[in-house]
mmCIF file of C-alpha atoms (C1' of nucleotides) in Angstrom:
data_model
loop_
_atom_site.group_PDB
_atom_site.id
_atom_site.type_symbol
_atom_site.label_atom_id
_atom_site.label_comp_id
_atom_site.label_asym_id
_atom_site.label_seq_id
_atom_site.Cartn_x
_atom_site.Cartn_y
_atom_site.Cartn_z
ATOM 1 C CA UNK A 1 -19.879 -9.288 -14.589
ATOM 2 C CA UNK A 2 -17.952 -8.338 -10.976
ATOM 3 C CA UNK A 3 -16.762 -5.112 -11.735
ATOM 4 C CA UNK A 4 -19.554 -1.893 -12.281
ATOM 5 C CA UNK A 5 -19.020 0.001 -15.389
ATOM 6 C CA UNK A 6 -18.648 3.004 -13.426
ATOM 7 C CA UNK A 7 -15.024 2.107 -12.836
ATOM 8 C CA UNK A 8 -14.653 0.791 -16.290
ATOM 9 C CA UNK A 9 -16.244 4.131 -17.415
ATOM 10 C CA UNK A 10 -13.477 6.456 -19.831
ATOM 11 C CA UNK A 11 -11.087 3.317 -20.318
ATOM 12 C CA UNK A 12 -13.172 1.975 -23.281
ATOM 13 C CA UNK A 13 -11.801 4.054 -25.897
ATOM 14 C CA UNK A 14 -8.090 3.275 -24.252
ATOM 15 C CA UNK A 15 -9.096 -0.649 -24.230
ATOM 16 C CA UNK A 16 -9.630 -0.856 -27.936
ATOM 17 C CA UNK A 17 -6.751 1.465 -29.053
ATOM 18 C CA UNK A 18 -4.585 -1.369 -27.148
ATOM 19 C CA UNK A 19 -6.371 -3.521 -29.357
ATOM 20 C CA UNK A 20 -5.861 -2.143 -32.490
ATOM 21 C CA UNK A 21 -2.437 -1.537 -31.260
ATOM 22 C CA UNK A 22 -1.488 -4.934 -31.864
ATOM 23 C CA UNK A 23 -3.302 -5.718 -35.409
ATOM 24 C CA UNK A 24 -6.605 -4.648 -37.051
ATOM 25 C CA UNK A 25 -9.626 -6.186 -35.882
ATOM 26 C CA UNK A 26 -13.370 -6.371 -35.894
ATOM 27 C CA UNK A 27 -15.905 -5.442 -33.501
ATOM 28 C CA UNK A 28 -17.594 -8.700 -32.894
ATOM 29 C CA UNK A 29 -13.848 -10.124 -32.352
ATOM 30 C CA UNK A 30 -12.590 -7.719 -30.319
ATOM 31 C CA UNK A 31 -15.540 -7.438 -27.899
ATOM 32 C CA UNK A 32 -14.759 -11.531 -27.545
ATOM 33 C CA UNK A 33 -11.160 -11.211 -26.874
ATOM 34 C CA UNK A 34 -11.890 -8.723 -24.053
ATOM 35 C CA UNK A 35 -14.008 -11.375 -22.707
ATOM 36 C CA UNK A 36 -11.263 -13.999 -22.571
ATOM 37 C CA UNK A 37 -8.558 -11.872 -21.801
ATOM 38 C CA UNK A 38 -10.237 -11.028 -18.468
ATOM 39 C CA UNK A 39 -12.108 -14.750 -18.191
ATOM 40 C CA UNK A 40 -15.724 -13.387 -18.900
ATOM 41 C CA UNK A 41 -15.131 -11.095 -15.937
ATOM 42 C CA UNK A 42 -15.720 -7.821 -18.119
ATOM 43 C CA UNK A 43 -17.797 -7.865 -21.081
ATOM 44 C CA UNK A 44 -17.810 -4.544 -23.114
ATOM 45 C CA UNK A 45 -21.262 -4.184 -24.429
ATOM 46 C CA UNK A 46 -22.356 -3.838 -28.081
ATOM 47 C CA UNK A 47 -24.016 -0.670 -27.880
ATOM 48 C CA UNK A 48 -20.752 0.875 -25.489
ATOM 49 C CA UNK A 49 -18.373 -0.886 -28.140
ATOM 50 C CA UNK A 50 -20.053 0.753 -31.418
ATOM 51 C CA UNK A 51 -19.964 4.112 -29.940
ATOM 52 C CA UNK A 52 -17.028 4.073 -28.747
ATOM 53 C CA UNK A 53 -15.963 3.031 -32.333
ATOM 54 C CA UNK A 54 -17.910 5.912 -33.390
ATOM 55 C CA UNK A 55 -16.072 8.720 -31.494
ATOM 56 C CA UNK A 56 -12.800 7.228 -32.237
ATOM 57 C CA UNK A 57 -13.433 7.475 -35.716
ATOM 58 C CA UNK A 58 -14.983 10.855 -35.612
ATOM 59 C CA UNK A 59 -11.703 11.677 -33.507
ATOM 60 C CA UNK A 60 -9.444 10.522 -35.967
ATOM 61 C CA UNK A 61 -8.142 7.719 -33.947
ATOM 62 C CA UNK A 62 -9.374 4.614 -36.308
ATOM 63 C CA UNK A 63 -10.141 4.604 -39.566
ATOM 64 C CA UNK A 64 -12.418 1.461 -41.079
ATOM 65 C CA UNK A 65 -12.911 -0.901 -44.150
ATOM 66 C CA UNK A 66 -14.853 -3.640 -44.979
ATOM 67 C CA UNK A 67 -13.539 -7.225 -45.290
ATOM 68 C CA UNK A 68 -13.586 -9.272 -47.808
ATOM 69 C CA UNK A 69 -15.344 -12.138 -46.705
ATOM 70 C CA UNK A 70 -16.760 -14.124 -49.197
ATOM 71 C CA UNK A 71 -18.884 -16.272 -47.150
ATOM 72 C CA UNK A 72 -20.663 -15.416 -43.281
ATOM 73 C CA UNK A 73 -22.015 -12.178 -42.226
ATOM 74 C CA UNK A 74 -19.378 -9.010 -43.732
ATOM 75 C CA UNK A 75 -17.116 -7.161 -40.847
ATOM 76 C CA UNK A 76 -16.374 -4.013 -40.813
ATOM 77 C CA UNK A 77 -12.414 -3.387 -39.921
ATOM 78 C CA UNK A 78 -10.949 -1.104 -37.958
ATOM 79 C CA UNK A 79 -7.521 0.427 -38.059
ATOM 80 C CA UNK A 80 -5.635 2.138 -35.786
ATOM 81 C CA UNK A 81 -3.965 5.363 -36.961
ATOM 82 C CA UNK A 82 -1.351 7.706 -36.052
ATOM 83 C CA UNK A 83 -3.185 10.584 -33.893
ATOM 84 C CA UNK A 84 -4.823 7.419 -32.186
ATOM 85 C CA UNK A 85 -1.349 5.804 -31.389
ATOM 86 C CA UNK A 86 -0.609 9.426 -29.806
ATOM 87 C CA UNK A 87 -4.102 9.108 -27.715
ATOM 88 C CA UNK A 88 -3.218 5.627 -26.578
ATOM 89 C CA UNK A 89 0.127 6.912 -25.322
ATOM 90 C CA UNK A 90 -1.264 9.928 -23.579
ATOM 91 C CA UNK A 91 -4.752 7.341 -22.358
ATOM 92 C CA UNK A 92 -2.022 5.612 -20.731
ATOM 93 C CA UNK A 93 0.175 7.941 -18.918
ATOM 94 C CA UNK A 94 -3.640 9.435 -17.667
ATOM 95 C CA UNK A 95 -4.531 5.930 -15.992
ATOM 96 C CA UNK A 96 -1.070 5.743 -14.696
ATOM 97 C CA UNK A 97 -1.373 8.540 -12.789
ATOM 98 C CA UNK A 98 -5.068 8.517 -12.136
ATOM 99 C CA UNK A 99 -3.975 4.739 -10.403
ATOM 100 C CA UNK A 100 -1.387 6.555 -8.040
ATOM 101 C CA UNK A 101 -3.997 9.160 -7.249
ATOM 102 C CA UNK A 102 -6.820 6.688 -6.573
ATOM 103 C CA UNK A 103 -4.779 4.338 -4.575
ATOM 104 C CA UNK A 104 -3.476 7.125 -2.685
ATOM 105 C CA UNK A 105 -6.893 8.480 -1.650
ATOM 106 C CA UNK A 106 -8.685 5.513 -0.986
ATOM 107 C CA UNK A 107 -6.097 4.225 0.926
ATOM 108 C CA UNK B 1 -7.127 19.611 -13.520
ATOM 109 C CA UNK B 2 -4.581 16.785 -15.180
ATOM 110 C CA UNK B 3 -7.045 13.687 -14.354
ATOM 111 C CA UNK B 4 -10.493 13.169 -16.168
ATOM 112 C CA UNK B 5 -14.038 12.787 -14.774
ATOM 113 C CA UNK B 6 -14.375 9.693 -16.576
ATOM 114 C CA UNK B 7 -11.854 8.206 -15.117
ATOM 115 C CA UNK B 8 -12.393 8.890 -11.304
ATOM 116 C CA UNK B 9 -16.155 8.397 -12.038
ATOM 117 C CA UNK B 10 -17.309 6.120 -9.882
ATOM 118 C CA UNK B 11 -15.011 6.341 -6.766
ATOM 119 C CA UNK B 12 -16.225 9.451 -5.362
ATOM 120 C CA UNK B 13 -18.223 7.503 -2.841
ATOM 121 C CA UNK B 14 -14.774 5.453 -2.170
ATOM 122 C CA UNK B 15 -12.790 8.314 -1.343
ATOM 123 C CA UNK B 16 -15.112 10.300 0.663
ATOM 124 C CA UNK B 17 -15.814 7.258 2.863
ATOM 125 C CA UNK B 18 -12.360 6.395 3.180
ATOM 126 C CA UNK B 19 -11.753 9.875 4.539
ATOM 127 C CA UNK B 20 -14.615 9.393 6.986
ATOM 128 C CA UNK B 21 -12.939 5.920 8.073
ATOM 129 C CA UNK B 22 -10.050 7.994 9.681
ATOM 130 C CA UNK B 23 -12.476 10.418 11.502
ATOM 131 C CA UNK B 24 -15.638 12.344 11.243
ATOM 132 C CA UNK B 25 -15.188 15.372 8.721
ATOM 133 C CA UNK B 26 -17.366 18.087 6.592
ATOM 134 C CA UNK B 27 -17.716 18.697 3.122
ATOM 135 C CA UNK B 28 -15.666 21.630 3.123
ATOM 136 C CA UNK B 29 -12.961 20.193 5.016
ATOM 137 C CA UNK B 30 -12.781 16.836 3.045
ATOM 138 C CA UNK B 31 -12.330 18.850 -0.264
ATOM 139 C CA UNK B 32 -8.950 20.535 0.741
ATOM 140 C CA UNK B 33 -8.127 16.989 1.966
ATOM 141 C CA UNK B 34 -8.262 15.768 -1.258
ATOM 142 C CA UNK B 35 -6.435 18.643 -3.100
ATOM 143 C CA UNK B 36 -3.391 18.579 -0.579
ATOM 144 C CA UNK B 37 -3.084 14.787 -1.256
ATOM 145 C CA UNK B 38 -3.132 14.942 -4.389
ATOM 146 C CA UNK B 39 -1.333 18.527 -4.946
ATOM 147 C CA UNK B 40 -4.173 20.008 -6.574
ATOM 148 C CA UNK B 41 -4.004 17.426 -9.033
ATOM 149 C CA UNK B 42 -7.801 16.274 -8.690
ATOM 150 C CA UNK B 43 -10.003 18.494 -6.917
ATOM 151 C CA UNK B 44 -13.711 16.868 -6.214
ATOM 152 C CA UNK B 45 -15.877 19.457 -7.396
ATOM 153 C CA UNK B 46 -18.558 20.617 -4.961
ATOM 154 C CA UNK B 47 -21.193 19.858 -7.025
ATOM 155 C CA UNK B 48 -20.066 16.326 -7.074
ATOM 156 C CA UNK B 49 -19.118 15.896 -3.662
ATOM 157 C CA UNK B 50 -22.674 17.168 -2.510
ATOM 158 C CA UNK B 51 -24.296 15.026 -4.436
ATOM 159 C CA UNK B 52 -22.606 12.141 -3.282
ATOM 160 C CA UNK B 53 -23.264 12.816 -0.090
ATOM 161 C CA UNK B 54 -26.990 12.528 -0.565
ATOM 162 C CA UNK B 55 -26.321 9.147 -2.087
ATOM 163 C CA UNK B 56 -24.046 7.855 0.979
ATOM 164 C CA UNK B 57 -26.525 9.115 3.285
ATOM 165 C CA UNK B 58 -29.520 7.513 1.545
ATOM 166 C CA UNK B 59 -27.880 4.372 1.360
ATOM 167 C CA UNK B 60 -27.145 4.482 4.716
ATOM 168 C CA UNK B 61 -23.219 4.698 4.259
ATOM 169 C CA UNK B 62 -22.565 7.919 6.476
ATOM 170 C CA UNK B 63 -25.181 9.822 9.170
ATOM 171 C CA UNK B 64 -24.357 13.840 9.603
ATOM 172 C CA UNK B 65 -24.743 15.863 12.375
ATOM 173 C CA UNK B 66 -24.387 19.452 12.752
ATOM 174 C CA UNK B 67 -20.898 20.993 14.477
ATOM 175 C CA UNK B 68 -21.210 23.474 17.560
ATOM 176 C CA UNK B 69 -19.259 26.174 16.038
ATOM 177 C CA UNK B 70 -20.389 29.160 17.587
ATOM 178 C CA UNK B 71 -17.939 31.339 15.223
ATOM 179 C CA UNK B 72 -17.822 30.917 11.735
ATOM 180 C CA UNK B 73 -20.188 28.971 9.076
ATOM 181 C CA UNK B 74 -22.158 26.178 10.313
ATOM 182 C CA UNK B 75 -21.170 22.801 9.222
ATOM 183 C CA UNK B 76 -22.507 19.789 8.608
ATOM 184 C CA UNK B 77 -20.273 16.518 9.702
ATOM 185 C CA UNK B 78 -20.237 13.120 8.356
ATOM 186 C CA UNK B 79 -19.922 9.793 9.894
ATOM 187 C CA UNK B 80 -19.191 6.493 8.302
ATOM 188 C CA UNK B 81 -21.393 3.610 9.738
ATOM 189 C CA UNK B 82 -21.045 0.342 9.917
ATOM 190 C CA UNK B 83 -22.698 -0.602 6.364
ATOM 191 C CA UNK B 84 -20.612 2.382 5.513
ATOM 192 C CA UNK B 85 -17.186 0.109 6.725
ATOM 193 C CA UNK B 86 -18.721 -2.869 4.462
ATOM 194 C CA UNK B 87 -19.403 -1.049 1.877
ATOM 195 C CA UNK B 88 -15.705 0.772 1.770
ATOM 196 C CA UNK B 89 -14.307 -2.728 1.725
ATOM 197 C CA UNK B 90 -16.192 -3.519 -1.028
ATOM 198 C CA UNK B 91 -15.218 -0.750 -3.406
ATOM 199 C CA UNK B 92 -11.602 -1.035 -2.307
ATOM 200 C CA UNK B 93 -12.137 -4.842 -3.548
ATOM 201 C CA UNK B 94 -13.661 -3.638 -6.499
ATOM 202 C CA UNK B 95 -11.063 -1.051 -7.352
ATOM 203 C CA UNK B 96 -8.156 -3.961 -6.722
ATOM 204 C CA UNK B 97 -9.545 -6.135 -9.377
ATOM 205 C CA UNK B 98 -10.819 -3.335 -11.625
ATOM 206 C CA UNK B 99 -7.023 -2.347 -11.133
ATOM 207 C CA UNK B 100 -5.880 -5.360 -12.624
ATOM 208 C CA UNK B 101 -8.089 -5.859 -15.289
ATOM 209 C CA UNK B 102 -7.825 -2.718 -16.716
ATOM 210 C CA UNK B 103 -3.996 -2.983 -16.510
ATOM 211 C CA UNK B 104 -3.798 -6.138 -18.572
ATOM 212 C CA UNK B 105 -6.539 -5.094 -21.373
ATOM 213 C CA UNK B 106 -4.290 -1.840 -21.864
ATOM 214 C CA UNK B 107 -1.155 -3.615 -21.758
ATOM 215 C "C1'" DA C 1 -38.377 -25.693 -39.171
ATOM 216 C "C1'" DT C 2 -36.166 -23.588 -35.284
ATOM 217 C "C1'" DA C 3 -32.178 -22.905 -32.546
ATOM 218 C "C1'" DT C 4 -27.441 -20.811 -32.128
ATOM 219 C "C1'" DA C 5 -22.949 -18.409 -33.596
ATOM 220 C "C1'" DT C 6 -21.002 -14.837 -36.105
ATOM 221 C "C1'" DA C 7 -21.509 -9.732 -37.176
ATOM 222 C "C1'" DC C 8 -23.506 -5.536 -37.761
ATOM 223 C "C1'" DC C 9 -26.244 -1.531 -35.908
ATOM 224 C "C1'" DT C 10 -29.542 2.595 -33.548
ATOM 225 C "C1'" DT C 11 -32.581 4.500 -30.063
ATOM 226 C "C1'" DG C 12 -33.669 6.542 -25.860
ATOM 227 C "C1'" DA C 13 -33.114 5.886 -20.906
ATOM 228 C "C1'" DC C 14 -30.268 6.475 -16.901
ATOM 229 C "C1'" DA C 15 -27.012 8.564 -13.639
ATOM 230 C "C1'" DG C 16 -22.425 10.486 -11.974
ATOM 231 C "C1'" DG C 17 -20.140 14.684 -13.067
ATOM 232 C "C1'" DC C 18 -20.125 19.240 -12.762
ATOM 233 C "C1'" DG C 19 -20.397 24.301 -14.548
ATOM 234 C "C1'" DA C 20 -23.120 27.989 -12.517
ATOM 235 C "C1'" DG C 21 -25.340 30.021 -9.183
ATOM 236 C "C1'" DG C 22 -27.145 30.797 -4.906
ATOM 237 C "C1'" DT C 23 -26.926 31.360 1.074
ATOM 238 C "C1'" DA C 24 -24.493 32.979 5.048
ATOM 239 C "C1'" DT C 25 -20.769 34.705 8.500
ATOM 240 C "C1'" DA C 26 -16.065 36.029 9.479
ATOM 241 C "C1'" DT C 27 -12.082 38.628 8.358
ATOM 242 C "C1'" DA C 28 -8.584 40.863 6.013
ATOM 243 C "C1'" DT C 29 -7.766 45.235 2.850
ATOM 244 C "C1'" DG C 30 -8.386 50.047 1.296
ATOM 245 C "C1'" DC D 1 -17.567 51.800 5.461
ATOM 246 C "C1'" DA D 2 -17.717 49.381 1.457
ATOM 247 C "C1'" DT D 3 -15.164 45.364 -0.950
ATOM 248 C "C1'" DA D 4 -12.702 41.187 -1.068
ATOM 249 C "C1'" DT D 5 -11.812 36.969 0.375
ATOM 250 C "C1'" DA D 6 -12.055 32.642 3.126
ATOM 251 C "C1'" DT D 7 -15.203 29.415 4.690
ATOM 252 C "C1'" DA D 8 -19.010 26.788 4.411
ATOM 253 C "C1'" DC D 9 -23.164 25.355 2.956
ATOM 254 C "C1'" DC D 10 -26.557 23.824 -1.150
ATOM 255 C "C1'" DT D 11 -29.300 23.257 -5.427
ATOM 256 C "C1'" DC D 12 -30.438 22.811 -10.650
ATOM 257 C "C1'" DG D 13 -29.943 21.861 -15.065
ATOM 258 C "C1'" DC D 14 -26.973 20.311 -18.967
ATOM 259 C "C1'" DC D 15 -23.128 17.247 -20.256
ATOM 260 C "C1'" DT D 16 -21.848 12.427 -21.837
ATOM 261 C "C1'" DG D 17 -20.616 7.477 -21.708
ATOM 262 C "C1'" DT D 18 -23.077 3.479 -20.470
ATOM 263 C "C1'" DC D 19 -26.375 0.044 -21.638
ATOM 264 C "C1'" DA D 20 -30.940 -2.531 -22.538
ATOM 265 C "C1'" DA D 21 -33.888 -2.765 -25.722
ATOM 266 C "C1'" DG D 22 -34.326 -3.693 -30.475
ATOM 267 C "C1'" DG D 23 -33.548 -4.411 -35.249
ATOM 268 C "C1'" DT D 24 -31.057 -6.415 -39.575
ATOM 269 C "C1'" DA D 25 -28.135 -10.344 -42.090
ATOM 270 C "C1'" DT D 26 -25.600 -14.801 -43.318
ATOM 271 C "C1'" DA D 27 -24.643 -19.722 -42.246
ATOM 272 C "C1'" DT D 28 -24.641 -23.868 -39.819
ATOM 273 C "C1'" DA D 29 -26.104 -27.178 -36.429
ATOM 274 C "C1'" DT D 30 -30.425 -30.079 -34.827
#
DNA sequence: ATATATACCTTGACAGGCGAGGTATATATG
DNA sequence: CATATATACCTCGCCTGTCAAGGTATATAT
């Protein structure tokens, strides 16, 4: 992996919400999407992912339902809520602001 | 404060090194500089600052010396080392990369 | 049979940030 | 002269997100 956890820390929820904004998805798929999108530079670890799902659900930002797969392993799908959409916008704005601040501070 | 600790997490060392790249400085001053540079949007907490100094020193990225103040409180100055300059470059590159990745992942 | 891929999950350790508390010097205010 | 404020340093212990390690189950390929 090429970028450290500490830099990514705090973005996990935003990343997940951004994905769910496009379409409902499930853990395994979200993880693969992220790896693919970043050319394997960044991998969201499973334990990180699932603890983030729990937080997001507790905060009402996502809701979950089981897929109706008849073959293969079951899938737990996640969908973003209205609160989640609002949170996403807030997180995204914070990121834009933080980006400027950090850029400025590290020259 | 307007940006969260988790987003800033991991940048503390880079921010400090960037400051020391310009000139030697001491804790209190560095803290004030950061607040001023960010229009008080971001304040590096003292405990965060001093633990970061310890880490940086242990890693050989900075060295310290006491100021020769004859009045007022004593000041412990910090200076960046060659290793520190190299670390700064590395951190900065990681940041540029991370920025792109995050931007891409959160759309 | 065994390995690999898909798919889910929990537990406990770790590390950085930070609130709360402390020390000391100097100056300004009442 | 007492008190507040600014300067300047520091430590301890909690909190929280990340992640290694471990686990379960289904299906397919070798």
